[in-house]
Coordinates of C-alpha atoms and ligand atoms in Angstrom, one line a residue:
X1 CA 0.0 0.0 0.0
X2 CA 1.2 3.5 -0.5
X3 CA 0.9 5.8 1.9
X4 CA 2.5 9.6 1.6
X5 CA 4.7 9.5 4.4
X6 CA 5.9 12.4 5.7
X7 CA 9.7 13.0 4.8
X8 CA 11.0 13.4 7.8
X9 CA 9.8 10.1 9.3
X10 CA 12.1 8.3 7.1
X11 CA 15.2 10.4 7.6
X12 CA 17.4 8.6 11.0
X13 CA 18.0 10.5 13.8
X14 CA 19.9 13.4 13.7
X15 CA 19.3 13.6 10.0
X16 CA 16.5 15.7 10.3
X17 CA 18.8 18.3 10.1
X18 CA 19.2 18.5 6.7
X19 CA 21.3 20.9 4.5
X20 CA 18.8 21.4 2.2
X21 CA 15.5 21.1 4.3
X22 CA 15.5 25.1 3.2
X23 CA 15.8 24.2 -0.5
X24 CA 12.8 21.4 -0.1
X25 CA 10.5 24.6 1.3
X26 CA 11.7 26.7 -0.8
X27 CA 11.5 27.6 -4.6
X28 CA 14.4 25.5 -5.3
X29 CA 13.1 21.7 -6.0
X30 CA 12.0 21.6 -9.4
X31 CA 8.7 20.1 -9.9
X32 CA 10.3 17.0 -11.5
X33 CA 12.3 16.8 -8.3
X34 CA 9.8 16.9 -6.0
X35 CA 7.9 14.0 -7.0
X36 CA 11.4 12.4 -7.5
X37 CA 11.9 13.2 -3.9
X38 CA 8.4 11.5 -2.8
X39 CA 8.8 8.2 -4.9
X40 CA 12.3 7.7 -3.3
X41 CA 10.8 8.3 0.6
X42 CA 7.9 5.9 0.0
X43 CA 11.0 3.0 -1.3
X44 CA 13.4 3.7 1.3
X45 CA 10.5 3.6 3.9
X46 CA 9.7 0.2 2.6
X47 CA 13.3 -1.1 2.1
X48 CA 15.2 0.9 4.3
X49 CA 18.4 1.3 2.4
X50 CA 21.3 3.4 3.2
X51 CA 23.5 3.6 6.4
X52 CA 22.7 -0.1 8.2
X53 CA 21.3 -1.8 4.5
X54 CA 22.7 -4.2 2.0
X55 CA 26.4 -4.0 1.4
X56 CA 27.9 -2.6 -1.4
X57 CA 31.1 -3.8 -3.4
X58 CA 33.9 -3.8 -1.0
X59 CA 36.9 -1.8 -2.5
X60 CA 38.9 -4.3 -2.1
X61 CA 37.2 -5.9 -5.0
X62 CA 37.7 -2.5 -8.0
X63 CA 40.7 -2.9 -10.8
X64 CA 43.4 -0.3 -10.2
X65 CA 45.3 1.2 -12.8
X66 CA 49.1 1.0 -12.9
X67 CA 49.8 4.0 -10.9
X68 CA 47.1 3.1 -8.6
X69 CA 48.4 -0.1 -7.9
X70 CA 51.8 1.6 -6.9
X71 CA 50.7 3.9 -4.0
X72 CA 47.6 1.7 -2.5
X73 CA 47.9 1.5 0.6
X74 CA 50.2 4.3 1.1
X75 CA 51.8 5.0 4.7
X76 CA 49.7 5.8 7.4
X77 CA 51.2 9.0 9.2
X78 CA 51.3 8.2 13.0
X79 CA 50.5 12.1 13.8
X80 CA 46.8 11.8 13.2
X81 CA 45.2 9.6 15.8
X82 CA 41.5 9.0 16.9
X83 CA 39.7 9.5 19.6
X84 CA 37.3 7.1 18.4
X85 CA 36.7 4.1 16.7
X86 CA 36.6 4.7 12.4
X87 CA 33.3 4.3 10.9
X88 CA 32.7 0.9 8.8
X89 CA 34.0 0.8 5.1
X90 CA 30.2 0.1 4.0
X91 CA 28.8 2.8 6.0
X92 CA 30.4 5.2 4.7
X93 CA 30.4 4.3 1.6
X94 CA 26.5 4.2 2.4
X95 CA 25.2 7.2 3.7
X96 CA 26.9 10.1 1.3
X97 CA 26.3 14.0 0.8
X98 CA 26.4 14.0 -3.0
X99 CA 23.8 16.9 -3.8
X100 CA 24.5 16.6 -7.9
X101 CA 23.1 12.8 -7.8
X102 CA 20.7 12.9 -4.7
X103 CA 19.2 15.0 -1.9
X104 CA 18.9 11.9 -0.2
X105 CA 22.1 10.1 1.4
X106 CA 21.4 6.6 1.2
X107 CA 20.9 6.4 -2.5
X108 CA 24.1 8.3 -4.2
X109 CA 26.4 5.1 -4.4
X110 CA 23.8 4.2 -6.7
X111 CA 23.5 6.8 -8.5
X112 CA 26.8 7.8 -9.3
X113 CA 27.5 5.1 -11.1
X114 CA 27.1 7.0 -14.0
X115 CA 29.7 9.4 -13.8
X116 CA 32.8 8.6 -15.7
X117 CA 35.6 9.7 -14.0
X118 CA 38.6 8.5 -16.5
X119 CA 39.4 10.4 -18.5
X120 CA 39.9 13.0 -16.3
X121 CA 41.6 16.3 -15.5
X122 CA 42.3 18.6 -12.8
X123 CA 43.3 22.4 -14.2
X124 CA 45.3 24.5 -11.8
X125 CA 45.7 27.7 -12.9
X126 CA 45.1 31.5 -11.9
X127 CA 47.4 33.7 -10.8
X128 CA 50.4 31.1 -11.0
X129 CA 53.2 31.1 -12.6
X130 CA 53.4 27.5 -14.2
X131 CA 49.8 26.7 -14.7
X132 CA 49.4 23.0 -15.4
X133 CA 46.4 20.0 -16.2
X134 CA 47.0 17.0 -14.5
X135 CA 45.6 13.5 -15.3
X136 CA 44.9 12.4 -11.6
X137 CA 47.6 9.5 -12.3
X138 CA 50.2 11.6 -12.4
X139 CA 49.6 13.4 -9.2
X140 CA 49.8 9.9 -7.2
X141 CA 53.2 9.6 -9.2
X142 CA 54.5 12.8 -8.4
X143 CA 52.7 13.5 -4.8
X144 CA 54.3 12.8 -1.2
X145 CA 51.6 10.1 -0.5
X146 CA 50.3 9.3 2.5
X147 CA 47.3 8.0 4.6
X148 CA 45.4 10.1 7.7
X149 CA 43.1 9.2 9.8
X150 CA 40.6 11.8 10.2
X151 CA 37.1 12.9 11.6
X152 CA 34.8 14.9 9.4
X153 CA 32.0 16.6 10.8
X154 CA 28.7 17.7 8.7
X155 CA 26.7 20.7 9.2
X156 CA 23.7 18.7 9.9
X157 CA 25.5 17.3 13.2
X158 CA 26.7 13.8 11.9
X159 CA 29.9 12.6 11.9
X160 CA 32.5 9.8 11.0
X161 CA 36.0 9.1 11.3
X162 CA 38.0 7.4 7.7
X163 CA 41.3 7.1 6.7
X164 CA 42.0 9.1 3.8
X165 CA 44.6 9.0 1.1
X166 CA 46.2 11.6 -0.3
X167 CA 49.0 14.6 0.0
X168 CA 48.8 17.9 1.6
X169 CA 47.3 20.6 -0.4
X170 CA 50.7 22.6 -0.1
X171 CA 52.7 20.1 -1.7
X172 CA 50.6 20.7 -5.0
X173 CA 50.6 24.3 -4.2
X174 CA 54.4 24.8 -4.5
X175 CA 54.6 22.9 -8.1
X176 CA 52.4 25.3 -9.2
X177 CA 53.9 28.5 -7.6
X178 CA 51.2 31.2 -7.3
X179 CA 51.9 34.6 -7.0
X180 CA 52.0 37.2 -4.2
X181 CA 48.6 38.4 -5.8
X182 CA 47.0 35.3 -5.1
X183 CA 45.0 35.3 -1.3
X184 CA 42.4 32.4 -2.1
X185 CA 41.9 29.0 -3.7
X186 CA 38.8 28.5 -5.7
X187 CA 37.8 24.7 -6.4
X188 CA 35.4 23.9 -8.7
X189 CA 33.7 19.9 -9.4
X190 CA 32.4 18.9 -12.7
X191 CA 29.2 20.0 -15.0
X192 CA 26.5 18.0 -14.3
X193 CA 26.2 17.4 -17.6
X194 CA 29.4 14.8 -17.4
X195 CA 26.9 12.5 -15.5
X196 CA 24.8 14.0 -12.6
X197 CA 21.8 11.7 -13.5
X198 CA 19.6 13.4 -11.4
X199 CA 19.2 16.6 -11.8
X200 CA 18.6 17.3 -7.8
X201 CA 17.6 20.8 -7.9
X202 CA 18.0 24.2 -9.5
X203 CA 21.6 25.2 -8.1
X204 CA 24.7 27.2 -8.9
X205 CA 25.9 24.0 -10.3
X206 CA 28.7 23.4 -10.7
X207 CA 29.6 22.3 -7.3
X208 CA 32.2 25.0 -6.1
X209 CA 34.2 25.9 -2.8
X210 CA 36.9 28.1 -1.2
X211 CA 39.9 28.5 0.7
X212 CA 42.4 31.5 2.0
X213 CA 46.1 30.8 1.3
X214 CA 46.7 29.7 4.5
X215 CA 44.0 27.5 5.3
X216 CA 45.5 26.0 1.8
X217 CA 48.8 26.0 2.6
X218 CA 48.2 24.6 6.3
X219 CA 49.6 21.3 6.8
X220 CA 46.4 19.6 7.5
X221 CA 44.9 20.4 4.4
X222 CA 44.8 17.5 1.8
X223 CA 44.0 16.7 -1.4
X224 CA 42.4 13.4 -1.2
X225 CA 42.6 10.4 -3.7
X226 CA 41.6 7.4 -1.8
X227 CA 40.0 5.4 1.9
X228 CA 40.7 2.6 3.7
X229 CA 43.2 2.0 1.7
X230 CA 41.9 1.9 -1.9
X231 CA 40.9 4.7 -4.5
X232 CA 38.3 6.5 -3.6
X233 CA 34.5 5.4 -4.9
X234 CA 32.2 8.2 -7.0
X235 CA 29.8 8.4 -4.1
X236 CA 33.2 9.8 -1.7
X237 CA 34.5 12.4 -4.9
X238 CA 36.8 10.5 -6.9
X239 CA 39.0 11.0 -8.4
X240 CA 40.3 13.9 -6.3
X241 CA 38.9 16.0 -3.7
X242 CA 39.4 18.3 -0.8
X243 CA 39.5 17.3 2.7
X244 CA 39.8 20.0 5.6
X245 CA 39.0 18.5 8.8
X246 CA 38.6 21.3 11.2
X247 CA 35.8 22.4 8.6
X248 CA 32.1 21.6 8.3
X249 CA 32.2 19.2 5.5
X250 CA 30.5 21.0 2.6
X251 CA 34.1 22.6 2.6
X252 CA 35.3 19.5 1.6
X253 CA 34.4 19.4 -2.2
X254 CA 35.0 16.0 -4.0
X255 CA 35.5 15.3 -8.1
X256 CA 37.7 18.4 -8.4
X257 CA 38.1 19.3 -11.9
X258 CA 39.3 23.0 -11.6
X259 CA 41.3 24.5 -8.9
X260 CA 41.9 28.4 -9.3
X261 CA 44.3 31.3 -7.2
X262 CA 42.3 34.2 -6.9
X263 CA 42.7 37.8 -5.8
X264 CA 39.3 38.1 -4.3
X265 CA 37.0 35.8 -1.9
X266 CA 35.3 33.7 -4.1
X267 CA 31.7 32.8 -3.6
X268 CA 30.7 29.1 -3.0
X269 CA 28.1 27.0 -4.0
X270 CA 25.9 26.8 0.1
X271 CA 27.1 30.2 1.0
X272 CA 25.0 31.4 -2.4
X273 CA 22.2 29.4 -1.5
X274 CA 21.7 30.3 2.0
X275 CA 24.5 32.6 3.1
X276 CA 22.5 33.0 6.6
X277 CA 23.0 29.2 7.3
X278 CA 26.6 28.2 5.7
X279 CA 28.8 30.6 5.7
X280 CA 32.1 30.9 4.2
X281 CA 34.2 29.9 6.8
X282 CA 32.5 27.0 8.2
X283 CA 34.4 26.1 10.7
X284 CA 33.5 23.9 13.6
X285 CA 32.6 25.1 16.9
X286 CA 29.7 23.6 19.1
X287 CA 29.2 27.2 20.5
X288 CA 27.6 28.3 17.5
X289 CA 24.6 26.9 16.5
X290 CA 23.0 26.3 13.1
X291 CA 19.8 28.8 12.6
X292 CA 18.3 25.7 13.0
X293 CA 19.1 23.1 15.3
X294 CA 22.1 23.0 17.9
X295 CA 25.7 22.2 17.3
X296 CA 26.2 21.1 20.5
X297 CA 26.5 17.3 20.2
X298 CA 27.0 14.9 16.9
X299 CA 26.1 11.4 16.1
X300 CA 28.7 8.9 14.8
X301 CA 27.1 7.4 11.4
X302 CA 26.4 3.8 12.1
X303 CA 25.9 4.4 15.5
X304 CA 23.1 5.6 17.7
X305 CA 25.9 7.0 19.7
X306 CA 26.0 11.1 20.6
X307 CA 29.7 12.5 20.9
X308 CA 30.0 16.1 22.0
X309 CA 31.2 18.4 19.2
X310 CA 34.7 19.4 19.5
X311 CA 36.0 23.3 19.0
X312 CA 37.3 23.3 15.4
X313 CA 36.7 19.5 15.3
X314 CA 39.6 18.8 17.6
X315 CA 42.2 20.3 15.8
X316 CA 42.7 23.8 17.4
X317 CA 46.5 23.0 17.9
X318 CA 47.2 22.9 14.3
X319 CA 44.9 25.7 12.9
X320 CA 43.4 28.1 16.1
X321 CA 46.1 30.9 15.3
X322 CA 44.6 31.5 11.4
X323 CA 41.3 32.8 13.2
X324 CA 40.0 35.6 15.4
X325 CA 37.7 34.5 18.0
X326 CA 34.4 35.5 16.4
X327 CA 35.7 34.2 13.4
X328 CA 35.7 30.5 14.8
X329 CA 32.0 29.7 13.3
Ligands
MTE1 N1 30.8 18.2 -5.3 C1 30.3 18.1 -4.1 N2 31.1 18.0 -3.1 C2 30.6 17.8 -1.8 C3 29.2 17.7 -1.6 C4 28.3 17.8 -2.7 O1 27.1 17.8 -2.6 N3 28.9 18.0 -4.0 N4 28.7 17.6 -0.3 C5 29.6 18.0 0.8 C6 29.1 17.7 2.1 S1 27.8 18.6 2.7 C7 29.7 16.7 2.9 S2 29.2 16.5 4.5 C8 30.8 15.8 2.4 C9 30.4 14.4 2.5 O2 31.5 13.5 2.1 P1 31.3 12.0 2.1 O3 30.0 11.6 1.3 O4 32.5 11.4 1.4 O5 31.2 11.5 3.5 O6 31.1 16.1 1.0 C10 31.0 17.5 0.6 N5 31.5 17.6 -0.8
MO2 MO1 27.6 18.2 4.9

């Protein structure tokens, strides 16, 4: 029997809190979306997919290419420890913010199964002075590899903790030398039109974010190719994205295909849609709550388990000095 259910009946605890609940009451869902959205709440309801559902393919299990092959797994770095346990392989790989395929989470790794990403190309330019394309491939050859294990904290208060693969934003930075002029990083992701199936809503597609020189350059920052070990799956941003930890993670953009030095603060894709609710900075601190629901507290994905939110994610030591205090949120 169908039965309209509510939408936020089927979304798990603490998911309520959804980055685009203001799109859905808004003008933003197109018409086809909106029934797109209903169909796929009265399935899950029934089926229950996503975070604690049926596997997926373990990455243990994709071909890698040559270069691939070389640098997976690459050397953890002892620095970055936990203070909890990492999330499941399958859960994360599960439950996905992926707003070009879905504005559900437990349905992306489905549905990016249509983007192709090889071919592909990242083009760094801007005000540098050697501008260059890269074929992801060659970064792994010519990057300082290494794996970090990390928390990453959403907006909408849910969390997990993964090992990542990749190099340190700086490193690719330097081969690229950018001049004085240059005081941000602008990163843009791919046209839907290379293979967003769905198209989720009317947005400042694509996909962009932004960065000041020094949160680039600082040493935490990292340009991210793989987890657990492996190349990283579509519904995570292959082939290359942007982690920064100490950030809410719409900072962290995945399937990179531009990355841009710019003179001027360049806007970003949530911070056009609802500059009130995610603004440019975005950076962790359970003192400052969303506009609509507290920061206070997050859940670990997988979990039913409620961890209290830590000031810049728990890694003040490494990045407290690049902000004044009201700056921190
Ligand atoms: N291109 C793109 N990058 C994106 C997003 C997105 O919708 N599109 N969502 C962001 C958000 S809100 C989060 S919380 C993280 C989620 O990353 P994960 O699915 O690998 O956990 O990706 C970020 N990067
Ligand atoms: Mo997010």
């Amino acid at each position: 029997m169908l039965i309209k259910i509510p939408r936020n009946w089927e979304i798990p605890e603490g998911e309520a809190t959804s980055e685009t609940v203001y799109l859905n009451r808004r003008r933003f869902l197109t018409s086809a979306g909106i029934a797109g959205a209903y169909s796929i709440a009265l399935l899950s309801g029934c089926t229950k997919l996503g975070e604690n559902g049926p596997e997926v393919k373990p990455l243990s299990e994709w071909p890698l290419s040559k270069a691939e092959a070389k640098v997976y797994p690459a050397t953890r770095n002892p620095e970055f420890k936990l203070d909890r346990p990492l999330t499941d392989e399958s859960v994360a790989a599960r439950f996905n913010n992926f707003y070009e395929f879905s504005v559900d989470k437990d349905d992306v790794y489905k549905k990016v199964e249509g983007l192709s990403t090889r071919p592909w190309t990242v083009e760094v330019t801007g005000l540098v002075d050697k501008p260059k394309t890269f074929d992801p491939d060659d970064l792994l050859r010519l990057m300082p590899m290494e794996e970090r294990l990390y928390r990453l904290r959403c907006v909408e208060a849910w969390a997990m903790a993964v090992p990542w693969s990749g190099f340190p934003l700086k490193a690719l930075i330097d081969h690229v030398q950018p001049s004085s002029k240059a005081k941000y990083v602008r990163f843009v992701s791919f046209m839907l039109t290379q293979g967003g199936n769905f198209f989720a809503f009317r947005a400042p597609w694509p996909y962009t974010e932004g960065l000041t020189m020094e949160e680039a350059m600082n040493p935490l920052t990292m340009m991210v190719t793989g987890i657990y070990g492996h190349p990283l799956p579509k519904q995570h941003g292959a082939p290359l994205r942007l982690i920064v930890p100490w950030k809410y993670g719409y900072k962290s953009i995945k399937s990179i295909v531009k990355i841009e030095f710019v003179e001027k603060q360049p806007a970003t894709f949530w911070n056009i849609l609802s500059p009130r609710e995610y603004d440019f900075w975005a950076n962790v601190n359970p003192n400052v709550d969303h506009p609509r629901w507290s920061q206070a507290t997050e859940r670990m994905i997988g979990t039913k388990k409620r961890l209290p939110t830590l000031m810049l994610n728990g890694y003040d030591p490494y990045v407290a000095h690049l902000y004044p205090k009201d700056q921190k949120g």
